[in-house]
Amino acid sequence: PADTFHNLQELRHSASLATKVFIQRDYSDSTICKFQTKFPAELDSRIERSLFEETVKTLNCYYGEAEKIGGQSYLEGCLACATAYIIFLCMETRYEKILKKISMYIQEQNEKIYAPRGLLLTDPIERGMRVVSFANTWDVFLSVGTTLKENVS
Amino acid sequence: MSAVMITRKVTRKWEKLPGKNTFCCDGRVMMGRQKGVFYLTLFLIVGTCSLFFAFECPYLAVHLSPAIPVFAVLLFVFVMAMLLRTSFSDPGVLPRALPEEANFIEMEIEAANGNVMAGQRPPPRIKNVQINNQIVKLKYCYTCKIFRPPRASHCSICDNCVDRFDHHCPWVGNCVGKRNYRYFYLFTLSLSLLTIYIFAFNIVHVVLRSVDSGFVNTIKETPGTVLEVLVCFFTLWSVVGLTGFHTYLISLNQTTNEDIKGSWSGKNRVQNPYSHKSIIKNCCEVLCSPTYPSVLDRRGVMLEDLSSPTPSDASAASTHQSSNPVSQTTKSSAPLIPNEHTPDEAKPGIGSGTQKSTSSPKEEKPPSPTSPNAVAPAVIKESSH
């Protein structure tokens, strides 16, 4: 039992290592939150380039909207300053509202596009806004399935 | 069964965060390590203002205007709010890379470096990025195992990488970074105003009162004045100077860290790629940009694994609680992933579970065949309660 337990852990470990693709930040436009739209080679066989690019571009749009310095951000900033920022204890900031929209979008994309292709898109906020990661979910099922067959027989 | 489930303690993510921060109020408050100087700051501000309200304000309210203490109270409240906001909020800490991300980066680095000859030092880990047509070097942080984003720096006191790191301020007991820089600036600005205000009205009070009762008597009646004047005098020079310095930095869109290191000064060096070349635009970006949320999720719940005997953990026995519901459904449909942590002997209460495991004929009883069965009794068990 200990041997198979370890094998299973290692399988999962190596599967999680080998099958995660990280999309890094694109800093060409200064420090605003933007992810590279370059299509990684590892996803070549798994998903169409256009779908991938559309997802990343939409995410970039959302973040751009959240970080936009314009009328609404001035208003929010001035109002908050006038109340010594106490208003932030009860009110949700614009950025937080957009983050919620982003997580709904990611969930929707996972359900419609990525889960059927055996991929899982993670929300960048879970990684400190550094990367968008695509995890491969199929390899794990496959390797675990074979272990099952061996032991039950 | 239910008694076992109740004793399970909820661990919040802040308890497991690496780094040397102090947390209070169940993760709502986040500070740096050394807090002694912060208490001194609090004491000085509250103490001096209390003396002002006690000694000067009654006289000034009557003889000049009641607006004077009212304005002083408002200013004092603002200063305290800004100080507490600066000290208690997350400065913009970048979470450390999880093993998968760290390994991915290591593989990228090794691929970029090629073969290093034995005995030779490997090249420094630097990534070049182009920002606004200037080449900026991103350094690798060995503690956090990430390439630091532009303008981020590692604070050795708090042992964290902080985004747009300005400096670690012992007076506020915290790092000053992207998320709390504007509060810090407003704190120094309002404190300067408060200090000037108290200093000025102390002088006015002494002058007015001396006209009536003479200088020596005035000091005897309001001994606090001497203390206040002393504190204000010394504070003025440092705080007003600091405010001026930060106003200069903001107009150039620079951080203290960059200024000290001379990142953008000198002929051969890169010009500041973050500056908008306009003072107003720079000020707007630093002070009026949207408030960034914390990426740390300090109060997120971390679910117990390994030691907890409750089988209800089987469905969520991972150390990373994902707020993304899709990943949770993925986990529950892959029963083997959570259950490899649930030891076999920790299922005494699941009668059906143990029966199934003991009835598997003659084999060694590895966790894999029992785990899918274990999920079923766990589900059954929960519904029965």
XYZ file of C-alpha atoms in Angstrom:
538
model
C 0.000 0.000 0.000
C 2.771 2.447 0.783
C 4.362 1.843 -2.613
C 1.218 2.509 -4.588
C 0.468 5.492 -2.387
C 3.833 6.958 -3.278
C 3.438 6.165 -6.951
C 0.134 7.954 -6.981
C 1.605 10.994 -5.317
C 4.487 11.050 -7.724
C 2.178 10.668 -10.671
C 0.130 13.574 -9.534
C 3.253 15.553 -8.738
C 4.822 14.936 -12.114
C 1.516 15.439 -13.866
C 1.000 18.772 -12.168
C 4.574 19.764 -12.958
C 4.563 18.804 -16.583
C 1.127 19.916 -17.479
C 0.850 23.513 -16.326
C 1.484 26.301 -18.756
C 2.048 29.799 -17.405
C 1.307 32.915 -19.390
C 3.501 35.736 -18.126
C 2.835 39.424 -17.815
C 3.420 41.788 -20.694
C 5.209 44.871 -19.355
C 5.568 46.751 -22.626
C 2.877 49.190 -21.589
C 4.437 50.049 -18.224
C 3.208 48.414 -15.051
C -0.469 48.029 -15.938
C -1.801 44.518 -15.686
C -1.582 42.900 -19.092
C -0.767 39.342 -20.141
C 1.196 38.183 -23.147
C -0.951 37.062 -26.015
C 1.820 34.976 -27.555
C 0.442 31.479 -28.091
C 2.534 28.910 -26.155
C 3.700 25.873 -28.082
C 2.521 23.451 -25.394
C -1.094 24.365 -26.030
C -0.759 23.889 -29.753
C -2.571 20.602 -29.917
C -5.087 21.384 -27.210
C -6.807 24.590 -28.178
C -7.286 26.830 -31.183
C -5.039 29.870 -31.232
C -7.934 32.255 -31.848
C -9.852 31.085 -28.774
C -6.780 31.428 -26.593
C -6.009 34.894 -27.904
C -9.576 35.986 -27.428
C -9.551 34.870 -23.798
C -6.290 36.637 -22.978
C -7.293 39.782 -24.874
C -10.632 39.944 -23.055
C -8.841 39.541 -19.722
C -6.450 42.330 -20.693
C -9.429 44.515 -21.550
C -11.010 43.911 -18.184
C -7.797 44.754 -16.334
C -7.263 47.818 -18.507
C -10.730 49.019 -17.638
C -10.108 48.407 -13.938
C -6.845 50.335 -13.939
C -7.972 53.176 -16.153
C -7.221 56.599 -14.707
C -10.178 58.706 -15.722
C -13.277 60.446 -14.477
C -14.598 57.585 -12.422
C -11.321 56.869 -10.665
C -10.877 60.568 -9.811
C -14.379 60.717 -8.392
C -13.867 57.583 -6.353
C -10.492 58.813 -5.136
C -11.665 62.274 -4.150
C -14.798 61.022 -2.439
C -12.807 58.455 -0.520
C -10.168 61.006 0.469
C -12.831 63.415 1.703
C -14.110 60.720 4.038
C -10.565 59.828 5.144
C -10.984 56.544 3.231
C -13.442 55.300 5.818
C -15.931 54.822 3.008
C -13.827 51.929 1.727
C -14.820 49.949 4.779
C -18.389 49.754 3.498
C -18.088 50.279 -0.228
C -16.619 48.005 -2.847
C -14.050 49.683 -5.068
C -14.403 49.721 -8.830
C -11.418 47.436 -9.171
C -12.992 44.839 -6.896
C -16.214 44.955 -8.901
C -14.298 44.313 -12.094
C -12.356 41.490 -10.449
C -15.653 39.795 -9.714
C -16.636 40.177 -13.350
C -13.311 38.658 -14.326
C -13.762 35.600 -12.163
C -17.240 35.057 -13.613
C -15.778 35.375 -17.093
C -13.062 32.849 -16.295
C -15.611 30.438 -14.885
C -17.722 30.804 -17.998
C -14.720 30.264 -20.260
C -13.731 27.170 -18.319
C -17.204 25.679 -18.606
C -17.691 26.436 -22.256
C -14.288 26.210 -23.835
C -11.526 24.856 -21.634
C -13.056 22.032 -19.636
C -14.244 20.189 -22.783
C -10.661 20.364 -24.010
C -9.249 19.090 -20.742
C -7.761 22.399 -19.638
C -8.326 24.533 -16.593
C -7.763 28.267 -16.582
C -6.878 29.803 -13.224
C -7.679 33.319 -12.129
C -4.482 35.422 -12.081
C -5.426 36.912 -8.720
C -4.670 33.553 -7.127
C -1.085 33.899 -8.340
C -0.585 37.513 -7.312
C -1.566 38.773 -10.805
C 1.719 37.434 -12.115
C 0.584 34.675 -14.429
C -2.423 33.098 -16.035
C -2.025 29.354 -15.791
C -3.529 26.640 -17.930
C -3.607 23.316 -16.125
C -4.013 20.048 -17.921
C -6.703 17.992 -16.299
C -6.786 14.990 -18.609
C -3.358 13.531 -17.909
C -4.190 13.190 -14.249
C -7.348 11.207 -14.910
C -5.586 8.952 -17.385
C -2.661 8.068 -15.181
C -4.868 7.504 -12.159
C -7.224 5.364 -14.214
C -4.488 2.938 -15.142
C -3.440 2.566 -11.530
C -7.037 1.729 -10.648
C -7.232 -0.985 -13.248
C -4.033 -2.620 -12.059
C -5.106 -2.758 -8.429
C -8.685 -3.866 -8.810
C -7.750 -6.827 -10.961
C -19.756 12.190 14.222
C -20.975 15.761 14.459
C -18.854 16.308 17.589
C -15.753 15.474 15.573
C -16.778 17.905 12.830
C -17.310 20.777 15.263
C -13.827 20.558 16.756
C -12.287 21.201 13.365
C -10.611 24.590 13.538
C -10.850 27.049 10.702
C -7.424 28.134 9.567
C -7.259 31.318 7.622
C -4.645 31.869 4.974
C -2.858 34.621 6.876
C -1.696 32.091 9.451
C 0.270 30.234 6.826
C 1.714 33.173 4.945
C 5.497 33.179 4.726
C 7.282 36.389 5.514
C 7.746 38.202 8.779
C 4.567 40.218 9.031
C 2.400 40.514 12.111
C -1.329 40.003 11.728
C -4.117 41.154 14.018
C -7.910 40.958 14.141
C -7.943 37.574 12.413
C -6.040 38.765 9.375
C -7.744 42.112 8.887
C -4.699 44.032 10.058
C -1.263 43.488 8.566
C 1.892 45.133 9.854
C 5.623 44.800 9.698
C 7.696 43.101 12.323
C 9.029 45.861 14.563
C 6.237 47.961 15.995
C 8.004 49.886 18.738
C 8.565 53.052 16.730
C 4.963 52.934 15.501
C 3.740 53.052 19.097
C 6.043 56.030 19.631
C 4.473 57.803 16.626
C 1.002 57.107 17.992
C 2.007 58.339 21.431
C 3.528 61.543 20.106
C 0.565 62.436 17.934
C -2.140 61.531 20.427
C -0.209 62.983 23.335
C 0.539 66.322 21.705
C -3.013 66.698 20.433
C -4.453 65.854 23.838
C -2.322 68.552 25.421
C -3.490 70.997 22.748
C -7.142 70.182 23.351
C -6.701 70.345 27.092
C -4.690 73.524 27.463
C -5.002 75.734 24.408
C -8.378 74.985 22.949
C -10.608 76.202 25.786
C -8.885 79.590 25.760
C -8.768 79.916 21.996
C -12.364 78.809 21.515
C -13.533 81.526 23.844
C -11.182 84.311 22.896
C -10.803 83.736 19.175
C -13.203 81.315 17.574
C -14.723 77.890 18.274
C -13.803 76.897 14.745
C -10.196 76.507 15.831
C -10.629 73.377 17.966
C -13.210 71.998 15.531
C -10.771 72.189 12.662
C -8.060 70.736 14.878
C -10.281 67.755 15.665
C -11.008 67.156 11.982
C -7.349 67.365 11.109
C -6.429 65.054 13.970
C -9.014 62.457 12.865
C -7.707 62.626 9.302
C -4.107 62.174 10.433
C -5.002 59.162 12.557
C -7.070 57.614 9.779
C -4.210 57.976 7.320
C -1.670 56.628 9.797
C -3.753 53.581 10.590
C -4.515 52.979 6.930
C -0.810 53.085 6.095
C 0.207 50.894 8.980
C -2.517 48.308 8.838
C -2.930 47.671 5.139
C -1.168 45.344 2.782
C 1.468 47.472 1.005
C 1.244 45.380 -2.143
C 2.956 42.182 -1.105
C 3.574 39.765 -3.941
C 2.831 36.201 -2.912
C 5.637 33.716 -3.334
C 5.556 31.378 -6.267
C 3.930 28.021 -5.668
C 6.177 25.044 -6.465
C 4.700 24.572 -9.935
C 5.282 28.138 -10.973
C 8.761 28.177 -9.400
C 9.737 25.026 -11.294
C 8.363 26.392 -14.540
C 10.506 29.508 -14.105
C 13.553 27.392 -13.241
C 13.086 25.368 -16.386
C 12.834 28.558 -18.428
C 16.033 29.898 -16.855
C 17.914 26.687 -17.503
C 16.737 26.638 -21.074
C 17.877 30.228 -21.521
C 21.272 29.673 -19.891
C 22.169 26.531 -21.769
C 24.972 24.370 -20.438
C 27.052 25.888 -17.689
C 30.589 24.527 -17.495
C 31.370 22.757 -14.264
C 33.058 25.091 -11.790
C 31.791 28.224 -13.490
C 29.274 30.429 -11.806
C 25.941 30.462 -13.613
C 24.998 33.817 -15.096
C 22.889 36.176 -12.946
C 19.194 35.657 -13.318
C 17.999 38.737 -15.125
C 15.191 39.229 -17.591
C 15.125 42.200 -19.923
C 11.815 43.762 -20.751
C 11.043 46.767 -22.843
C 8.877 49.382 -21.218
C 8.039 52.513 -23.192
C 10.995 51.851 -25.477
C 13.492 51.535 -22.655
C 15.143 48.314 -21.538
C 14.415 47.535 -17.911
C 16.099 44.662 -16.106
C 13.943 42.403 -13.962
C 15.842 40.651 -11.209
C 15.103 37.195 -9.868
C 14.202 36.958 -6.189
C 15.697 33.836 -4.623
C 13.422 34.014 -1.598
C 10.150 34.411 -3.426
C 11.290 32.452 -6.478
C 9.902 34.917 -8.980
C 11.210 37.475 -11.385
C 10.259 40.698 -9.669
C 7.839 42.829 -11.687
C 9.162 46.270 -12.586
C 9.446 48.569 -9.583
C 8.988 45.733 -7.122
C 11.635 45.118 -4.502
C 12.235 42.699 -1.672
C 11.981 44.114 1.836
C 14.418 42.356 4.124
C 12.591 43.437 7.274
C 9.260 41.993 6.223
C 10.825 39.306 4.023
C 8.383 39.936 1.184
C 8.566 41.258 -2.342
C 6.464 44.409 -2.467
C 5.057 45.915 -5.637
C 6.216 49.489 -6.356
C 8.325 49.308 -3.232
C 9.030 52.736 -1.823
C 10.708 52.093 1.530
C 10.115 50.384 4.847
C 9.012 53.053 7.283
C 9.629 52.250 10.954
C 7.446 55.197 12.026
C 4.395 53.525 10.556
C 5.676 50.033 11.261
C 5.069 48.786 7.716
C 6.428 48.851 4.183
C 5.229 51.609 1.910
C 4.330 50.215 -1.485
C 1.814 50.473 -4.257
C -1.289 49.985 -2.173
C -0.564 52.310 0.693
C 1.708 54.963 -0.806
C -1.060 57.534 -1.195
C -2.139 57.014 2.413
C 1.464 57.475 3.514
C 1.778 60.671 1.497
C -1.503 62.028 2.815
C -0.361 61.109 6.330
C 2.863 63.104 6.014
C 0.998 65.995 4.372
C -1.770 66.154 6.974
C 0.691 65.657 9.808
C 2.716 68.604 8.499
C -0.443 70.697 8.465
C -1.394 69.544 11.950
C 2.066 70.270 13.316
C 2.124 73.737 11.742
C -1.406 74.372 13.007
C -0.645 73.379 16.605
C 2.664 75.234 16.582
C 1.082 78.393 15.225
C -1.820 78.380 17.642
C 0.460 77.664 20.544
C 2.349 80.835 19.717
C -0.899 82.761 19.269
C -2.178 81.455 22.583
C 0.991 82.341 24.462
C 1.033 85.815 22.935
C -2.632 86.481 23.664
C -2.444 85.215 27.191
C 0.822 87.003 27.938
C -0.811 90.287 26.992
C -3.352 89.629 29.750
C -1.390 87.902 32.459
C 2.279 88.061 31.566
C 4.534 85.457 30.069
C 5.607 83.588 33.200
C 2.048 83.229 34.436
C 0.949 81.922 31.070
C 3.524 79.168 31.186
C 2.459 78.320 34.713
C -1.196 78.065 33.722
C -0.594 75.974 30.639
C 2.579 73.919 31.153
C 1.660 71.686 28.269
C 2.468 74.483 25.863
C 6.191 74.053 26.371
C 6.042 70.354 25.566
C 3.887 70.917 22.523
C 6.152 73.591 21.145
C 9.181 71.363 21.595
C 7.585 68.358 19.915
C 6.166 70.447 17.095
C 9.419 72.228 16.483
C 11.384 69.033 15.990
C 8.604 67.280 14.117
C 8.167 70.190 11.733
C 11.589 69.951 10.215
C 11.472 66.209 9.630
C 7.846 65.804 8.533
C 7.659 68.901 6.373
C 10.949 67.927 4.778
C 9.661 64.423 4.151
C 6.450 65.743 2.606
C 8.452 67.994 0.338
C 10.684 65.101 -0.696
C 7.748 62.860 -1.515
C 5.999 65.632 -3.417
C 9.128 65.861 -5.535
C 9.148 62.081 -6.054
C 5.489 62.012 -7.003
C 5.909 64.773 -9.564
C 8.604 62.657 -11.204
C 6.791 59.340 -10.639
C 9.741 57.837 -8.796
C 9.992 55.739 -5.686
C 12.339 56.370 -2.761
C 14.002 53.081 -3.584
C 14.741 54.162 -7.155
C 15.928 57.547 -5.972
C 18.347 56.063 -3.455
C 19.721 53.568 -5.939
C 19.967 56.241 -8.623
C 18.129 54.049 -11.089
C 17.083 56.876 -13.354
C 19.772 59.452 -12.755
C 23.023 59.794 -14.580
C 23.779 60.102 -18.246
C 24.469 56.496 -19.054
C 21.443 55.201 -17.308
C 17.961 54.625 -18.583
C 15.549 57.535 -18.183
C 12.540 56.870 -16.007
C 10.192 54.908 -18.274
C 7.252 55.301 -15.918
C 7.155 59.081 -15.926
C 4.491 60.675 -18.070
C 6.736 63.702 -18.572
C 4.063 65.898 -17.059
C 3.833 66.749 -13.372
C 0.048 66.741 -13.346
C -0.183 63.367 -15.050
C 2.343 61.894 -12.662
C 0.501 63.217 -9.635
C -2.768 61.894 -11.014
C -1.343 58.476 -11.525
C 0.112 58.192 -8.062
C -2.679 59.801 -6.089
C -5.828 59.338 -8.162
C -5.368 55.946 -9.732
C -7.791 53.218 -8.686
C -7.070 51.512 -5.384
C -5.538 48.157 -6.062
C -6.960 45.181 -4.220
C -4.732 42.978 -2.142
C -3.713 39.767 -3.842
C -2.945 38.057 -0.576
C -6.443 36.929 0.431
C -5.510 36.960 4.089
C -8.931 36.002 5.385
C -9.564 33.181 2.958
C -10.231 29.919 4.701
C -7.652 27.204 4.441
C -9.177 23.811 4.927
C -7.516 21.335 7.224
C -5.949 18.275 5.676
C -3.911 15.307 6.899
C -4.565 15.465 10.601
C -8.314 15.958 10.614
C -10.161 12.650 10.939
C -13.431 14.006 9.549
C -14.252 12.340 6.287
C -16.051 15.486 5.179
C -12.576 16.717 4.413
C -12.360 14.155 1.658
C -14.141 16.372 -0.757
C -11.968 19.381 -0.082
C -8.814 18.158 1.576
C -6.460 20.360 -0.374
C -4.411 23.053 1.290
C -5.357 25.607 -1.336
C -8.931 26.625 -1.140
C -9.894 27.752 -4.548
C -12.549 30.392 -4.789
C -13.020 29.348 -8.382
C -15.942 26.955 -8.356
C -14.822 25.294 -11.566
C -11.661 23.950 -10.023
C -13.650 22.620 -7.100
C -15.913 20.649 -9.369
C -12.862 19.321 -11.116
C -11.443 18.183 -7.827
C -14.559 16.413 -6.685
C -14.851 14.559 -9.968
C -11.279 13.336 -9.527
C -11.744 11.614 -6.191
C -8.250 10.216 -6.017
C -6.608 13.589 -5.683
C -8.115 14.623 -2.350
C -8.275 11.184 -0.922
C -4.643 10.329 -1.183
C -4.255 12.481 1.909
C -6.918 10.724 3.921
C -5.198 7.893 5.731
C -7.009 4.561 5.811
C -7.053 4.218 9.569
C -8.750 7.579 9.961
C -12.098 6.282 8.837
C -13.361 4.448 11.883
C -16.866 5.849 11.749
C -17.613 4.929 8.193
C -18.952 1.505 8.724
C -19.663 0.922 5.067
C -16.249 2.254 4.134
C -14.288 -0.057 6.355
C -16.443 -2.980 5.378
C -15.743 -2.394 1.738
C -12.059 -1.995 2.333
C -11.762 -5.114 4.460
C -13.868 -7.099 2.066
C -11.555 -6.449 -0.889
C -10.162 -9.912 -1.208
C -6.588 -10.793 -0.484
C -4.947 -7.727 -1.949
C -2.773 -5.300 -0.070
C -5.403 -2.575 0.290
C -3.876 0.396 -1.489
C -5.694 3.686 -1.074
C -6.798 3.958 -4.694
C -9.594 1.379 -4.808
C -10.934 2.406 -1.430
C -10.925 6.096 -2.180
C -13.758 6.212 -4.699
C -15.768 4.180 -2.235
C -14.745 6.488 0.542
C -16.230 9.453 -1.264
C -19.583 7.739 -1.385
C -19.812 7.081 2.355
C -18.636 10.607 3.033
C -21.423 11.960 0.883
C -23.931 9.661 2.509
C -22.704 10.583 5.934
C -23.081 14.300 5.337
C -26.593 13.970 4.070
C -27.565 11.929 7.084
C -26.516 14.750 9.324
